[in-house]
């Protein structure tokens, strides 16, 4: 089954304790992206990747890191989490970067609480 | 700058009533527009895209370049349509493939 998976789905941590949220897709998609979803602010892009070893900042990259060593995986790293990073995080992927009508497939979300 | 504007955070209608969720965008070129839906506690999923001119679950949306709008419409709302709806924009031909989302409209359909 074609899908985007994220782990963990729920995470409670404390300020400053490094964490990683994994994202994996089995559709051989080139493009992957991380978003955070906050009430009243909608979806904001954190980082995206057009292919292996190619990543770039989205609209709200501060406090986050990513890596794309393999095509299928795109982990999100919070080196020193802070309470303002409490949010719902979505990973997404799409087949290509310029195909007309190309859409993104979303993971189930990771709910993060930073105390 | 906000590229996609959804002016209504919340929208409530009664079952069977028509519903229109507004979306305006700012882009002078040829955009690609999408509507995504997120049901309670579920992931976002594509509802429809303007390029396909399709009707999904009774919803339609027409791209109006003159008004730079892509409003989502359904003539008779159902309770199961209650969800968060996001309008999204992509620059056509963009090599980046980025989607820009509006802030979303929470639709509630009352019985």
Tab-separated table of C-alpha atoms in Angstrom:
chain	number	residue	atom	x	y	z
A	1	UNK	CA	0.000	0.000	0.000
A	2	UNK	CA	1.341	3.383	-1.011
A	3	UNK	CA	1.762	5.523	2.041
A	4	UNK	CA	3.688	8.054	4.072
A	5	UNK	CA	4.473	6.987	7.615
A	6	UNK	CA	5.653	8.988	10.595
A	7	UNK	CA	7.011	7.960	13.964
A	8	UNK	CA	6.276	8.543	16.694
A	9	UNK	CA	2.657	9.582	16.425
A	10	UNK	CA	2.658	11.207	19.852
A	11	UNK	CA	5.584	12.553	21.819
A	12	UNK	CA	5.954	14.407	25.089
A	13	UNK	CA	9.401	15.752	25.863
A	14	UNK	CA	11.139	18.429	27.883
A	15	UNK	CA	12.881	21.579	26.776
A	16	UNK	CA	16.336	20.987	25.373
A	17	UNK	CA	16.146	17.232	24.888
A	18	UNK	CA	17.023	16.417	21.303
A	19	UNK	CA	14.465	14.451	19.349
A	20	UNK	CA	13.914	13.087	15.866
A	21	UNK	CA	10.652	12.476	14.075
A	22	UNK	CA	10.994	10.020	11.240
A	23	UNK	CA	9.176	10.130	7.917
A	24	UNK	CA	9.227	7.427	5.296
A	25	UNK	CA	7.453	6.969	1.958
A	26	UNK	CA	7.270	3.895	-0.219
A	27	UNK	CA	6.239	5.570	-3.469
A	28	UNK	CA	9.730	6.474	-4.743
A	29	UNK	CA	8.791	10.138	-4.504
A	30	UNK	CA	11.427	12.754	-5.150
A	31	UNK	CA	9.870	15.590	-3.212
A	32	UNK	CA	9.368	15.483	0.551
A	33	UNK	CA	8.342	18.160	2.962
A	34	UNK	CA	7.648	18.904	6.621
A	35	UNK	CA	4.827	21.111	7.857
A	36	UNK	CA	3.595	22.198	11.226
A	37	UNK	CA	-0.074	22.818	11.855
A	38	UNK	CA	-1.174	25.286	14.513
A	39	UNK	CA	-4.653	26.608	15.302
A	40	UNK	CA	-5.386	29.780	13.410
A	41	UNK	CA	-2.157	29.569	11.449
A	42	UNK	CA	-2.929	26.618	9.225
A	43	UNK	CA	-0.102	24.672	7.666
A	44	UNK	CA	3.341	26.193	7.493
A	45	UNK	CA	6.226	24.582	5.704
A	46	UNK	CA	9.350	23.938	7.751
A	47	UNK	CA	11.752	22.306	5.296
A	48	UNK	CA	11.517	20.550	1.995
A	49	UNK	CA	13.694	18.317	-0.151
A	50	UNK	CA	13.670	17.969	-3.909
A	51	UNK	CA	15.807	14.852	-3.909
A	52	UNK	CA	18.535	13.022	-2.056
A	53	UNK	CA	21.002	15.434	-0.459
A	54	UNK	CA	18.954	18.416	-1.666
A	55	UNK	CA	17.117	20.279	1.079
A	56	UNK	CA	15.974	23.838	1.588
A	57	UNK	CA	14.232	26.001	4.143
A	58	UNK	CA	10.527	26.579	4.080
A	59	UNK	CA	8.724	29.383	5.846
A	60	UNK	CA	9.476	28.464	9.466
A	61	UNK	CA	12.798	26.578	9.611
A	62	UNK	CA	14.155	28.032	12.862
A	63	UNK	CA	14.874	25.398	15.467
A	64	UNK	CA	14.661	22.493	13.024
A	65	UNK	CA	17.055	20.433	10.944
A	66	UNK	CA	16.467	17.826	8.280
A	67	UNK	CA	18.475	15.363	6.251
A	68	UNK	CA	17.817	13.385	3.090
A	69	UNK	CA	20.369	10.628	2.816
A	70	UNK	CA	17.976	8.191	1.202
A	71	UNK	CA	15.100	8.865	-1.134
A	72	UNK	CA	12.489	7.258	1.076
A	73	UNK	CA	13.390	8.920	4.400
A	74	UNK	CA	13.228	12.526	5.525
A	75	UNK	CA	13.696	12.851	9.300
A	76	UNK	CA	12.935	16.059	11.176
A	77	UNK	CA	15.383	16.881	13.954
A	78	UNK	CA	14.822	19.215	16.871
A	79	UNK	CA	18.245	19.728	18.423
A	80	UNK	CA	16.981	21.672	21.419
A	81	UNK	CA	13.184	21.687	21.516
A	82	UNK	CA	11.348	24.597	23.086
A	83	UNK	CA	7.694	24.941	24.146
A	84	UNK	CA	6.870	27.035	21.067
A	85	UNK	CA	7.572	23.943	18.993
A	86	UNK	CA	4.596	22.220	20.528
A	87	UNK	CA	2.531	21.477	17.460
A	88	UNK	CA	1.138	18.899	15.088
A	89	UNK	CA	3.686	17.932	12.440
A	90	UNK	CA	2.968	16.496	9.033
A	91	UNK	CA	5.327	14.965	6.549
A	92	UNK	CA	4.337	14.917	2.874
A	93	UNK	CA	5.739	13.618	-0.377
A	94	UNK	CA	5.025	13.933	-4.068
A	95	UNK	CA	6.214	12.217	-7.196
A	96	UNK	CA	7.877	15.063	-8.967
A	97	UNK	CA	8.495	18.716	-8.639
A	98	UNK	CA	7.106	20.152	-11.822
A	99	UNK	CA	4.369	17.851	-13.035
A	100	UNK	CA	1.129	19.660	-13.601
A	101	UNK	CA	-1.497	18.700	-11.094
A	102	UNK	CA	1.090	16.942	-8.985
A	103	UNK	CA	-0.203	16.664	-5.477
A	104	UNK	CA	1.267	15.803	-2.125
A	105	UNK	CA	0.496	12.785	0.023
A	106	UNK	CA	0.470	13.389	3.731
A	107	UNK	CA	1.525	11.289	6.664
A	108	UNK	CA	-0.766	10.739	9.667
A	109	UNK	CA	0.831	13.466	11.755
A	110	UNK	CA	2.973	13.599	14.903
A	111	UNK	CA	1.636	15.439	17.891
A	112	UNK	CA	4.492	16.932	19.889
A	113	UNK	CA	4.300	18.490	23.341
A	114	UNK	CA	7.388	20.230	24.695
A	115	UNK	CA	7.244	20.964	28.411
B	1	UNK	CA	3.103	37.846	2.077
B	2	UNK	CA	0.060	35.638	2.267
B	3	UNK	CA	-0.293	33.971	-1.091
B	4	UNK	CA	-3.511	32.151	-0.262
B	5	UNK	CA	-6.281	33.732	1.772
B	6	UNK	CA	-9.208	31.929	3.284
B	7	UNK	CA	-11.224	34.718	4.888
B	8	UNK	CA	-13.419	32.509	7.059
B	9	UNK	CA	-11.881	30.585	9.941
B	10	UNK	CA	-15.219	29.027	10.808
B	11	UNK	CA	-18.258	28.298	8.708
B	12	UNK	CA	-21.479	26.694	9.879
B	13	UNK	CA	-24.412	25.585	7.771
B	14	UNK	CA	-27.364	23.264	8.200
B	15	UNK	CA	-27.604	19.940	6.456
B	16	UNK	CA	-29.005	20.345	2.968
B	17	UNK	CA	-27.997	23.984	2.677
B	18	UNK	CA	-25.549	25.185	0.034
B	19	UNK	CA	-22.018	25.844	1.192
B	20	UNK	CA	-19.222	27.940	-0.261
B	21	UNK	CA	-15.732	28.078	1.182
B	22	UNK	CA	-13.830	31.053	-0.101
B	23	UNK	CA	-10.278	31.073	-1.326
B	24	UNK	CA	-8.402	33.962	-2.883
B	25	UNK	CA	-4.846	33.920	-4.077
B	26	UNK	CA	-2.236	36.446	-5.050
B	27	UNK	CA	-0.196	35.460	-8.066
B	28	UNK	CA	-0.014	37.088	-11.452
B	29	UNK	CA	1.015	34.013	-13.414
B	30	UNK	CA	-0.741	30.698	-14.025
B	31	UNK	CA	-1.212	28.965	-10.724
B	32	UNK	CA	-2.281	25.474	-9.849
B	33	UNK	CA	-4.943	25.413	-7.174
B	34	UNK	CA	-5.957	22.599	-4.876
B	35	UNK	CA	-8.393	21.953	-2.090
B	36	UNK	CA	-7.356	19.652	0.738
B	37	UNK	CA	-9.631	18.301	3.444
B	38	UNK	CA	-8.782	17.097	6.930
B	39	UNK	CA	-11.443	15.143	8.791
B	40	UNK	CA	-11.257	14.969	12.552
B	41	UNK	CA	-8.047	13.281	13.721
B	42	UNK	CA	-7.078	12.278	10.198
B	43	UNK	CA	-4.368	13.280	7.790
B	44	UNK	CA	-4.828	15.828	5.069
B	45	UNK	CA	-6.024	14.435	1.802
B	46	UNK	CA	-6.525	15.941	-1.592
B	47	UNK	CA	-10.135	16.819	-2.324
B	48	UNK	CA	-9.814	18.252	-5.785
B	49	UNK	CA	-7.511	20.176	-8.108
B	50	UNK	CA	-8.528	22.808	-10.591
B	51	UNK	CA	-6.605	21.226	-13.448
B	52	UNK	CA	-8.903	18.208	-13.394
B	53	UNK	CA	-12.157	20.157	-13.347
B	54	UNK	CA	-13.609	17.326	-11.316
B	55	UNK	CA	-16.385	16.973	-8.789
B	56	UNK	CA	-15.515	15.020	-5.672
B	57	UNK	CA	-18.080	14.164	-2.989
B	58	UNK	CA	-20.370	16.722	-4.603
B	59	UNK	CA	-17.815	19.528	-4.274
B	60	UNK	CA	-16.708	21.660	-7.195
B	61	UNK	CA	-14.345	24.583	-7.520
B	62	UNK	CA	-13.759	26.885	-10.450
B	63	UNK	CA	-10.664	28.920	-10.946
B	64	UNK	CA	-11.585	32.540	-11.601
B	65	UNK	CA	-8.455	34.308	-12.778
B	66	UNK	CA	-10.185	37.668	-12.982
B	67	UNK	CA	-11.112	37.565	-9.329
B	68	UNK	CA	-8.101	35.404	-8.401
B	69	UNK	CA	-10.420	33.053	-6.577
B	70	UNK	CA	-10.912	29.318	-6.251
B	71	UNK	CA	-14.002	28.960	-4.100
B	72	UNK	CA	-15.188	25.504	-3.070
B	73	UNK	CA	-18.910	24.861	-3.454
B	74	UNK	CA	-21.428	22.188	-2.699
B	75	UNK	CA	-25.144	22.613	-3.347
B	76	UNK	CA	-26.369	20.417	-0.476
B	77	UNK	CA	-24.085	20.040	2.532
B	78	UNK	CA	-24.008	16.789	4.505
B	79	UNK	CA	-23.003	16.195	8.123
B	80	UNK	CA	-20.045	14.117	6.985
B	81	UNK	CA	-18.660	17.187	5.202
B	82	UNK	CA	-17.745	18.668	8.573
B	83	UNK	CA	-13.979	19.047	8.439
B	84	UNK	CA	-11.121	21.494	8.049
B	85	UNK	CA	-10.616	22.639	4.474
B	86	UNK	CA	-7.401	24.066	3.115
B	87	UNK	CA	-6.903	25.857	-0.158
B	88	UNK	CA	-3.399	25.487	-1.620
B	89	UNK	CA	-1.470	27.108	-4.430
B	90	UNK	CA	1.440	25.918	-6.496
B	91	UNK	CA	3.166	27.944	-9.158
B	92	UNK	CA	2.656	26.116	-12.417
B	93	UNK	CA	5.865	24.807	-13.830
B	94	UNK	CA	7.693	25.519	-10.632
B	95	UNK	CA	10.748	23.378	-10.174
B	96	UNK	CA	10.339	23.633	-6.465
B	97	UNK	CA	7.000	21.917	-6.243
B	98	UNK	CA	6.107	23.838	-3.128
B	99	UNK	CA	2.539	24.118	-2.005
B	100	UNK	CA	1.405	27.263	-0.220
B	101	UNK	CA	-1.544	26.730	2.076
B	102	UNK	CA	-4.201	29.072	3.342
B	103	UNK	CA	-4.988	29.092	7.048
B	104	UNK	CA	-7.949	26.832	6.637
B	105	UNK	CA	-11.702	26.998	7.170
B	106	UNK	CA	-13.397	24.767	9.717
B	107	UNK	CA	-16.743	23.718	8.255
B	108	UNK	CA	-19.469	22.449	10.562
B	109	UNK	CA	-22.638	21.025	9.104
B	110	UNK	CA	-25.452	20.855	11.629
B	111	UNK	CA	-28.198	18.218	11.427
